[in-house]
CSV table of C-alpha atoms in Angstrom, one decimal:
chain,number,residue,atom,x,y,z
A,1,UNK,CA,91.9,55.4,123.9
A,2,UNK,CA,89.3,56.0,121.2
A,3,UNK,CA,85.8,56.5,122.3
A,4,UNK,CA,82.8,54.9,120.7
A,5,UNK,CA,80.8,57.0,118.3
A,6,UNK,CA,78.1,59.0,120.0
A,7,UNK,CA,75.4,57.1,118.1
A,8,UNK,CA,76.6,53.8,119.3
A,9,UNK,CA,77.0,55.1,122.9
A,10,UNK,CA,73.4,56.3,122.9
A,11,UNK,CA,71.9,53.1,121.7
A,12,UNK,CA,70.1,51.2,124.5
A,13,UNK,CA,71.5,47.8,125.3
A,14,UNK,CA,69.2,44.8,125.1
A,15,UNK,CA,68.4,43.6,128.6
A,16,UNK,CA,70.4,40.5,129.5
A,17,UNK,CA,68.4,37.2,129.8
A,18,UNK,CA,67.4,36.5,133.3
A,19,UNK,CA,69.4,33.7,134.8
A,20,UNK,CA,68.4,31.1,137.3
A,21,UNK,CA,65.9,28.3,138.0
A,22,UNK,CA,62.5,29.2,136.3
A,23,UNK,CA,60.4,26.1,136.9
A,24,UNK,CA,57.9,28.0,139.1
A,25,UNK,CA,57.7,31.1,137.0
A,26,UNK,CA,54.5,30.2,135.1
A,27,UNK,CA,52.0,27.3,135.1
A,28,UNK,CA,53.0,25.5,131.9
A,29,UNK,CA,56.6,24.9,133.2
A,30,UNK,CA,56.0,22.4,136.0
A,31,UNK,CA,52.8,20.8,134.7
A,32,UNK,CA,54.2,20.1,131.2
A,33,UNK,CA,57.3,18.6,132.7
A,34,UNK,CA,55.3,16.5,135.2
A,35,UNK,CA,52.9,15.4,132.6
A,36,UNK,CA,55.6,14.3,130.1
A,37,UNK,CA,57.6,12.4,132.7
A,38,UNK,CA,54.5,10.7,134.2
A,39,UNK,CA,53.1,9.9,130.8
A,40,UNK,CA,56.4,8.3,129.7
A,41,UNK,CA,56.5,6.0,132.8
A,42,UNK,CA,52.7,5.4,133.4
A,43,UNK,CA,52.4,2.5,130.9
A,44,UNK,CA,55.3,0.8,132.8
A,45,UNK,CA,53.5,1.5,136.1
A,46,UNK,CA,50.3,0.1,134.7
A,47,UNK,CA,52.1,-3.1,133.7
A,48,UNK,CA,53.8,-3.3,137.1
A,49,UNK,CA,50.4,-2.9,138.9
A,50,UNK,CA,48.8,-5.4,136.6
A,51,UNK,CA,51.6,-7.9,137.4
A,52,UNK,CA,51.2,-7.4,141.2
A,53,UNK,CA,54.5,-5.6,141.7
A,54,UNK,CA,53.1,-2.4,143.1
A,55,UNK,CA,51.2,-1.9,146.4
A,56,UNK,CA,47.6,-3.0,146.5
A,57,UNK,CA,45.1,-0.4,145.2
A,58,UNK,CA,41.4,-0.4,144.8
A,59,UNK,CA,41.9,1.0,141.3
A,60,UNK,CA,43.2,-2.0,139.5
A,61,UNK,CA,44.6,-2.5,136.0
A,62,UNK,CA,42.6,-0.9,133.3
A,63,UNK,CA,40.6,1.3,135.7
A,64,UNK,CA,43.8,2.7,137.2
A,65,UNK,CA,45.3,3.2,133.7
A,66,UNK,CA,42.3,5.0,132.4
A,67,UNK,CA,42.0,7.2,135.6
A,68,UNK,CA,45.6,8.2,135.5
A,69,UNK,CA,45.8,9.0,131.8
A,70,UNK,CA,42.7,11.1,132.0
A,71,UNK,CA,42.7,12.6,135.4
A,72,UNK,CA,46.4,12.5,135.9
A,73,UNK,CA,48.3,13.2,132.6
A,74,UNK,CA,45.6,15.0,130.6
A,75,UNK,CA,44.4,17.1,133.5
A,76,UNK,CA,48.0,18.2,134.2
A,77,UNK,CA,48.4,19.4,130.6
A,78,UNK,CA,45.1,21.2,130.8
A,79,UNK,CA,46.3,22.8,134.1
A,80,UNK,CA,49.6,24.0,132.5
A,81,UNK,CA,47.8,25.4,129.4
A,82,UNK,CA,45.0,27.2,131.4
A,83,UNK,CA,47.3,28.7,134.0
A,84,UNK,CA,49.4,30.2,131.2
A,85,UNK,CA,46.6,31.1,128.8
A,86,UNK,CA,44.4,32.8,131.4
A,87,UNK,CA,47.2,35.1,132.3
A,88,UNK,CA,47.5,36.1,128.6
A,89,UNK,CA,43.7,36.4,128.1
A,90,UNK,CA,43.1,38.5,131.2
A,91,UNK,CA,46.4,40.4,131.9
A,92,UNK,CA,45.9,39.2,135.5
A,93,UNK,CA,48.4,37.0,137.4
A,94,UNK,CA,47.9,33.3,137.8
A,95,UNK,CA,49.7,31.2,140.5
A,96,UNK,CA,53.5,31.3,140.5
A,97,UNK,CA,56.1,30.4,143.1
A,98,UNK,CA,54.8,28.8,146.3
A,99,UNK,CA,51.1,28.7,145.2
A,100,UNK,CA,52.1,27.0,142.0
A,101,UNK,CA,54.3,24.5,144.0
A,102,UNK,CA,51.3,23.7,146.2
A,103,UNK,CA,49.1,23.1,143.1
A,104,UNK,CA,51.7,20.8,141.6
A,105,UNK,CA,52.2,19.0,144.9
A,106,UNK,CA,48.5,18.3,145.1
A,107,UNK,CA,48.6,16.7,141.7
A,108,UNK,CA,51.6,14.6,142.6
A,109,UNK,CA,50.0,13.5,145.8
A,110,UNK,CA,47.0,12.3,143.8
A,111,UNK,CA,49.2,10.1,141.6
A,112,UNK,CA,50.8,8.5,144.7
A,113,UNK,CA,47.6,7.9,146.7
A,114,UNK,CA,45.8,5.9,143.9
A,115,UNK,CA,48.6,3.3,144.2
A,116,UNK,CA,47.7,2.8,147.9
A,117,UNK,CA,44.8,1.3,149.8
A,118,UNK,CA,44.0,4.8,151.1
A,119,UNK,CA,40.9,5.1,149.1
A,120,UNK,CA,39.2,8.0,151.0
A,121,UNK,CA,42.3,10.1,150.8
A,122,UNK,CA,42.8,9.3,147.1
A,123,UNK,CA,39.3,10.3,146.3
A,124,UNK,CA,39.5,13.6,148.2
A,125,UNK,CA,42.9,14.7,146.8
A,126,UNK,CA,42.1,13.7,143.2
A,127,UNK,CA,38.7,15.5,143.3
A,128,UNK,CA,40.3,18.5,145.0
A,129,UNK,CA,42.9,19.2,142.2
A,130,UNK,CA,40.5,20.3,139.4
A,131,UNK,CA,38.6,22.4,142.0
A,132,UNK,CA,41.8,24.1,143.1
A,133,UNK,CA,42.6,24.7,139.5
A,134,UNK,CA,39.2,26.2,138.9
A,135,UNK,CA,39.8,28.6,141.7
A,136,UNK,CA,43.2,29.5,140.4
A,137,UNK,CA,41.9,30.5,137.0
A,138,UNK,CA,38.5,31.7,138.2
A,139,UNK,CA,39.9,34.6,140.2
A,140,UNK,CA,41.7,36.3,137.3
A,141,UNK,CA,38.8,35.6,135.0
A,142,UNK,CA,36.4,37.2,137.4
A,143,UNK,CA,38.6,40.2,138.0
A,144,UNK,CA,38.9,40.9,134.3
A,145,UNK,CA,35.2,40.0,133.6
A,146,UNK,CA,36.4,37.6,130.9
A,147,UNK,CA,33.0,36.1,130.4
A,148,UNK,CA,34.0,34.2,127.3
A,149,UNK,CA,36.1,31.7,129.3
A,150,UNK,CA,34.1,31.3,132.4
A,151,UNK,CA,32.9,27.9,131.1
A,152,UNK,CA,36.4,26.5,131.9
A,153,UNK,CA,35.7,27.0,135.6
A,154,UNK,CA,32.5,25.0,135.3
A,155,UNK,CA,34.1,22.2,133.3
A,156,UNK,CA,36.8,21.9,136.0
A,157,UNK,CA,34.3,21.7,138.8
A,158,UNK,CA,32.4,19.1,136.7
A,159,UNK,CA,35.7,17.1,136.4
A,160,UNK,CA,36.1,17.2,140.2
A,161,UNK,CA,32.6,15.8,140.6
A,162,UNK,CA,33.2,13.0,138.1
A,163,UNK,CA,36.5,12.0,139.8
A,164,UNK,CA,34.7,11.9,143.1
A,165,UNK,CA,31.8,9.8,141.6
A,166,UNK,CA,34.3,7.4,140.1
A,167,UNK,CA,36.1,6.8,143.4
A,168,UNK,CA,32.9,6.4,145.4
A,169,UNK,CA,31.6,3.9,142.8
A,170,UNK,CA,34.8,2.0,143.0
A,171,UNK,CA,34.5,1.9,146.8
A,172,UNK,CA,31.0,0.6,146.6
A,173,UNK,CA,29.3,3.6,148.2
A,174,UNK,CA,26.7,3.5,145.4
A,175,UNK,CA,25.9,1.4,142.5
A,176,UNK,CA,27.4,2.9,139.4
A,177,UNK,CA,29.9,1.5,136.9
A,178,UNK,CA,33.2,3.2,137.6
A,179,UNK,CA,33.9,3.2,133.9
A,180,UNK,CA,31.0,5.6,133.4
A,181,UNK,CA,33.0,8.3,135.3
A,182,UNK,CA,35.9,7.7,132.9
A,183,UNK,CA,33.6,7.9,129.8
A,184,UNK,CA,32.0,11.2,131.0
A,185,UNK,CA,35.4,12.6,131.8
A,186,UNK,CA,36.5,11.7,128.2
A,187,UNK,CA,33.4,13.5,126.9
A,188,UNK,CA,34.4,16.6,128.9
A,189,UNK,CA,38.0,16.5,127.6
A,190,UNK,CA,36.6,16.0,124.1
A,191,UNK,CA,34.5,19.2,124.5
A,192,UNK,CA,37.5,21.1,125.7
A,193,UNK,CA,39.6,20.0,122.7
A,194,UNK,CA,36.7,20.8,120.3
A,195,UNK,CA,36.4,24.3,121.7
A,196,UNK,CA,40.1,25.1,121.9
A,197,UNK,CA,40.8,23.3,118.6
A,198,UNK,CA,38.2,25.5,116.9
A,199,UNK,CA,39.8,28.6,118.3
A,200,UNK,CA,43.5,28.0,117.8
A,201,UNK,CA,43.9,25.5,114.9
A,202,UNK,CA,42.6,27.8,112.1
A,203,UNK,CA,44.5,30.7,113.6
A,204,UNK,CA,47.8,28.8,114.0
A,205,UNK,CA,47.3,27.4,110.5
A,206,UNK,CA,46.8,30.8,108.8
A,207,UNK,CA,49.7,32.3,110.8
A,208,UNK,CA,52.1,29.4,110.3
A,209,UNK,CA,51.2,28.5,106.7
A,210,UNK,CA,50.4,31.8,104.9
A,211,UNK,CA,47.8,31.5,102.2
A,212,UNK,CA,46.1,28.4,103.7
A,213,UNK,CA,42.8,30.3,104.3
A,214,UNK,CA,41.5,28.0,107.0
A,215,UNK,CA,37.9,29.1,107.7
A,216,UNK,CA,35.0,28.4,110.1
A,217,UNK,CA,31.3,28.1,109.3
A,218,UNK,CA,28.7,29.0,112.0
A,219,UNK,CA,26.4,26.1,111.3
A,220,UNK,CA,29.3,23.6,111.3
A,221,UNK,CA,30.6,25.0,114.5
A,222,UNK,CA,27.2,24.7,116.1
A,223,UNK,CA,26.8,21.1,115.0
A,224,UNK,CA,30.3,20.1,116.0
A,225,UNK,CA,30.1,21.5,119.5
A,226,UNK,CA,26.4,20.6,120.0
A,227,UNK,CA,27.0,17.0,119.1
A,228,UNK,CA,29.7,16.6,121.8
A,229,UNK,CA,27.5,18.2,124.4
A,230,UNK,CA,24.6,15.9,123.4
A,231,UNK,CA,26.9,12.9,123.6
A,232,UNK,CA,27.8,13.8,127.2
A,233,UNK,CA,24.1,14.0,128.1
A,234,UNK,CA,23.4,10.7,126.3
A,235,UNK,CA,26.2,9.0,128.2
A,236,UNK,CA,25.1,10.5,131.5
A,237,UNK,CA,21.6,9.3,131.1
A,238,UNK,CA,22.7,6.0,129.5
A,239,UNK,CA,20.5,6.3,126.5
A,240,UNK,CA,20.1,3.4,124.1
A,241,UNK,CA,23.3,2.4,122.3
A,242,UNK,CA,21.7,3.0,118.9
A,243,UNK,CA,20.8,6.6,119.9
A,244,UNK,CA,24.3,7.2,121.1
A,245,UNK,CA,25.6,5.7,117.9
A,246,UNK,CA,23.5,8.1,115.8
A,247,UNK,CA,24.8,11.1,117.8
A,248,UNK,CA,28.4,10.0,117.4
A,249,UNK,CA,28.1,9.5,113.7
A,250,UNK,CA,26.5,12.9,113.2
A,251,UNK,CA,29.3,14.4,115.3
A,252,UNK,CA,31.9,12.6,113.1
A,253,UNK,CA,30.4,14.2,110.0
A,254,UNK,CA,30.3,17.7,111.6
A,255,UNK,CA,33.9,17.5,112.8
A,256,UNK,CA,35.0,16.0,109.5
A,257,UNK,CA,33.6,19.0,107.6
A,258,UNK,CA,35.1,21.3,110.2
A,259,UNK,CA,38.5,19.8,109.6
A,260,UNK,CA,38.1,20.1,105.8
A,261,UNK,CA,37.5,23.8,106.2
A,262,UNK,CA,40.9,24.1,107.8
A,263,UNK,CA,42.6,22.7,104.7
A,264,UNK,CA,44.9,20.3,106.5
A,265,UNK,CA,46.6,19.1,103.3
A,266,UNK,CA,48.4,22.5,103.0
A,267,UNK,CA,50.2,22.1,106.4
A,268,UNK,CA,52.3,19.0,105.7
A,269,UNK,CA,55.5,21.0,105.5
A,270,UNK,CA,55.0,22.6,108.9
A,271,UNK,CA,55.1,20.0,111.7
A,272,UNK,CA,54.0,22.4,114.5
A,273,UNK,CA,50.8,22.9,112.5
A,274,UNK,CA,50.1,19.5,111.0
A,275,UNK,CA,50.3,17.7,114.3
A,276,UNK,CA,47.3,19.7,115.4
A,277,UNK,CA,45.4,18.7,112.3
A,278,UNK,CA,46.4,15.1,112.6
A,279,UNK,CA,45.3,15.0,116.2
A,280,UNK,CA,42.0,16.6,115.3
A,281,UNK,CA,41.4,14.0,112.6
A,282,UNK,CA,41.5,11.4,115.4
A,283,UNK,CA,38.5,13.1,117.0
A,284,UNK,CA,36.6,12.4,113.7
A,285,UNK,CA,37.9,8.8,113.9
A,286,UNK,CA,36.8,8.5,117.5
A,287,UNK,CA,33.3,9.6,116.9
A,288,UNK,CA,33.0,7.4,113.8
A,289,UNK,CA,34.3,4.3,115.7
A,290,UNK,CA,32.1,5.2,118.7
A,291,UNK,CA,29.1,5.1,116.4
A,292,UNK,CA,30.1,1.7,114.9
A,293,UNK,CA,30.7,0.4,118.5
A,294,UNK,CA,27.2,1.6,119.5
A,295,UNK,CA,25.8,-0.5,116.6
A,296,UNK,CA,27.7,-3.5,117.8
A,297,UNK,CA,30.1,-3.7,114.9
A,298,UNK,CA,33.3,-3.4,116.9
A,299,UNK,CA,34.6,-3.0,120.4
A,300,UNK,CA,34.4,0.3,122.3
A,301,UNK,CA,38.1,0.1,123.2
A,302,UNK,CA,39.1,1.0,119.6
A,303,UNK,CA,37.0,4.2,119.8
A,304,UNK,CA,38.3,5.2,123.2
A,305,UNK,CA,42.0,4.8,122.2
A,306,UNK,CA,41.4,6.8,119.0
A,307,UNK,CA,40.5,9.6,121.3
A,308,UNK,CA,43.1,9.0,124.1
A,309,UNK,CA,46.2,8.0,122.1
A,310,UNK,CA,45.4,9.8,118.8
A,311,UNK,CA,43.5,12.9,119.7
A,312,UNK,CA,44.6,13.6,123.3
A,313,UNK,CA,48.2,12.4,122.8
A,314,UNK,CA,48.7,14.3,119.5
A,315,UNK,CA,47.0,17.5,120.5
A,316,UNK,CA,48.6,17.8,124.0
A,317,UNK,CA,52.0,17.0,122.6
A,318,UNK,CA,51.6,19.6,119.8
A,319,UNK,CA,50.3,22.3,122.2
A,320,UNK,CA,52.9,21.5,124.9
A,321,UNK,CA,55.6,21.9,122.2
A,322,UNK,CA,54.2,25.1,120.8
A,323,UNK,CA,53.4,26.9,124.0
A,324,UNK,CA,56.7,25.9,125.6
A,325,UNK,CA,58.6,27.3,122.7
A,326,UNK,CA,56.5,30.5,122.5
A,327,UNK,CA,56.5,31.3,126.2
A,328,UNK,CA,60.3,30.6,126.5
A,329,UNK,CA,61.2,33.1,123.8
A,330,UNK,CA,62.1,30.4,121.2
A,331,UNK,CA,61.2,30.4,117.5
A,332,UNK,CA,58.0,28.4,116.6
A,333,UNK,CA,59.9,26.0,114.4
A,334,UNK,CA,60.1,22.2,115.0
A,335,UNK,CA,63.4,20.4,115.0
A,336,UNK,CA,64.2,16.8,114.6
A,337,UNK,CA,63.2,16.0,118.2
A,338,UNK,CA,59.8,17.5,117.8
A,339,UNK,CA,59.3,15.7,114.4
A,340,UNK,CA,60.2,12.4,116.0
A,341,UNK,CA,57.8,12.9,118.9
A,342,UNK,CA,54.9,13.8,116.6
A,343,UNK,CA,55.5,10.8,114.3
A,344,UNK,CA,55.9,8.4,117.2
A,345,UNK,CA,52.6,9.4,118.9
A,346,UNK,CA,50.8,9.1,115.5
A,347,UNK,CA,52.2,5.7,114.9
A,348,UNK,CA,51.3,4.7,118.4
A,349,UNK,CA,47.7,5.7,117.7
A,350,UNK,CA,47.6,3.8,114.4
A,351,UNK,CA,49.0,0.6,116.0
A,352,UNK,CA,46.8,0.8,119.1
A,353,UNK,CA,43.5,1.4,117.2
A,354,UNK,CA,44.0,-0.7,114.0
A,355,UNK,CA,46.3,-3.5,115.2
A,356,UNK,CA,43.8,-5.4,117.1
A,357,UNK,CA,41.0,-4.4,114.7
A,358,UNK,CA,42.9,-6.1,111.8
A,359,UNK,CA,43.5,-9.3,113.7
A,360,UNK,CA,42.4,-10.2,117.3
A,361,UNK,CA,45.6,-12.2,117.6
A,362,UNK,CA,47.6,-9.0,117.3
A,363,UNK,CA,45.7,-7.2,120.1
A,364,UNK,CA,48.2,-7.8,122.9
A,365,UNK,CA,51.1,-7.0,120.7
A,366,UNK,CA,49.5,-3.8,119.5
A,367,UNK,CA,48.9,-2.7,123.1
A,368,UNK,CA,52.5,-3.4,124.0
A,369,UNK,CA,54.0,-1.8,120.9
A,370,UNK,CA,51.8,1.3,121.1
A,371,UNK,CA,52.7,1.7,124.8
A,372,UNK,CA,56.4,1.6,124.0
A,373,UNK,CA,56.0,4.2,121.1
A,374,UNK,CA,54.0,6.5,123.4
A,375,UNK,CA,56.6,6.2,126.2
A,376,UNK,CA,59.5,7.0,123.8
A,377,UNK,CA,57.6,10.0,122.4
A,378,UNK,CA,56.9,11.6,125.8
A,379,UNK,CA,60.3,10.6,127.1
A,380,UNK,CA,61.8,12.5,124.3
A,381,UNK,CA,59.7,15.5,125.2
A,382,UNK,CA,60.9,15.3,128.9
A,383,UNK,CA,64.5,15.2,127.8
A,384,UNK,CA,64.3,17.8,125.1
A,385,UNK,CA,62.2,20.3,127.1
A,386,UNK,CA,63.7,19.8,130.6
A,387,UNK,CA,66.2,22.7,130.0
A,388,UNK,CA,63.5,24.8,128.3
A,389,UNK,CA,61.0,24.5,131.1
A,390,UNK,CA,63.5,24.9,134.0
A,391,UNK,CA,65.4,27.9,132.6
A,392,UNK,CA,64.4,31.5,132.1
A,393,UNK,CA,63.1,32.9,128.8
A,394,UNK,CA,65.8,33.6,126.2
A,395,UNK,CA,64.5,37.1,125.7
A,396,UNK,CA,64.6,38.0,129.4
A,397,UNK,CA,60.9,38.6,129.7
A,398,UNK,CA,59.0,37.3,132.8
A,399,UNK,CA,57.2,34.0,132.6
């Protein structure tokens, strides 16, 4: 029998890809899967609750829907992203295995309890989740002295406080519009998106579309982030609507200039990049519509859904796709599934925001059509990424 040449025999073999169930190997895996499945069915659950088909709950109809999309879906995506990113930023471990299962179970329990009359338990569990997440990322951040990202811990604690305030207001413990808790929560998520968008979108743009030369300007960055922080203060203190409108319109201009500096028009051939730009454009739209709503020119719902469907939906779907591909050893190239998901969520935002604006008679139809488009987009993600999120990395690396 002929032996292999010595040079071939001495070449190290590539390590075989690890086999087995990998859902609890890293934070993005369970939380992206839970978020996508829940997001796909939540509109149907909302309709069922609104029709009286689900058990009685003290969070009814639109309040339940807003609570779950913000503190359920969006917070799950933030959890998956931060548990994964903090490990990369710090080189320190974040929860895996049983601790990660416990964190995911806490989130699931919160989704169940808000459908029941167990208001005290629902309040406690839902407020506890962002606090637990703050602890989970705070420990590695503190160990590594990663001062730059400590603010995420503070924002998560703030989210826990807002959730608790919303529930206590809904229970009549004190007089406060429950929707104020949702509005402030949206402002916090807007700030997180503004910060992370400013960090990653220019970088991903320049890496994914060479020659784009996306740039940042110090004054524009200050105005963009400062306007969002000021908007939170204005909402918290319930300033005059005209003042809030002025802040929102200034913010729209600052974020619009920021987006122009990123040269979005050069990304159209790269779906994994343009979806981030399209989502960020909805932040500009949200702030512009928020300003017009403050002046009494249109309903606030249009501004809110520009942020929730357009910005949050687009940015979370884009980041869930990109990070799942990157952290599973797959190429950062979108296929037909991803392109369909991105287009569906963008069309859902257009229909939801502009359908009822064009004609009040189309409002209900726009809500229903947008909901279906959203559900299909996230249902596609769940189906497409189920094997990606539950199986080990293709390159055999941990995570």
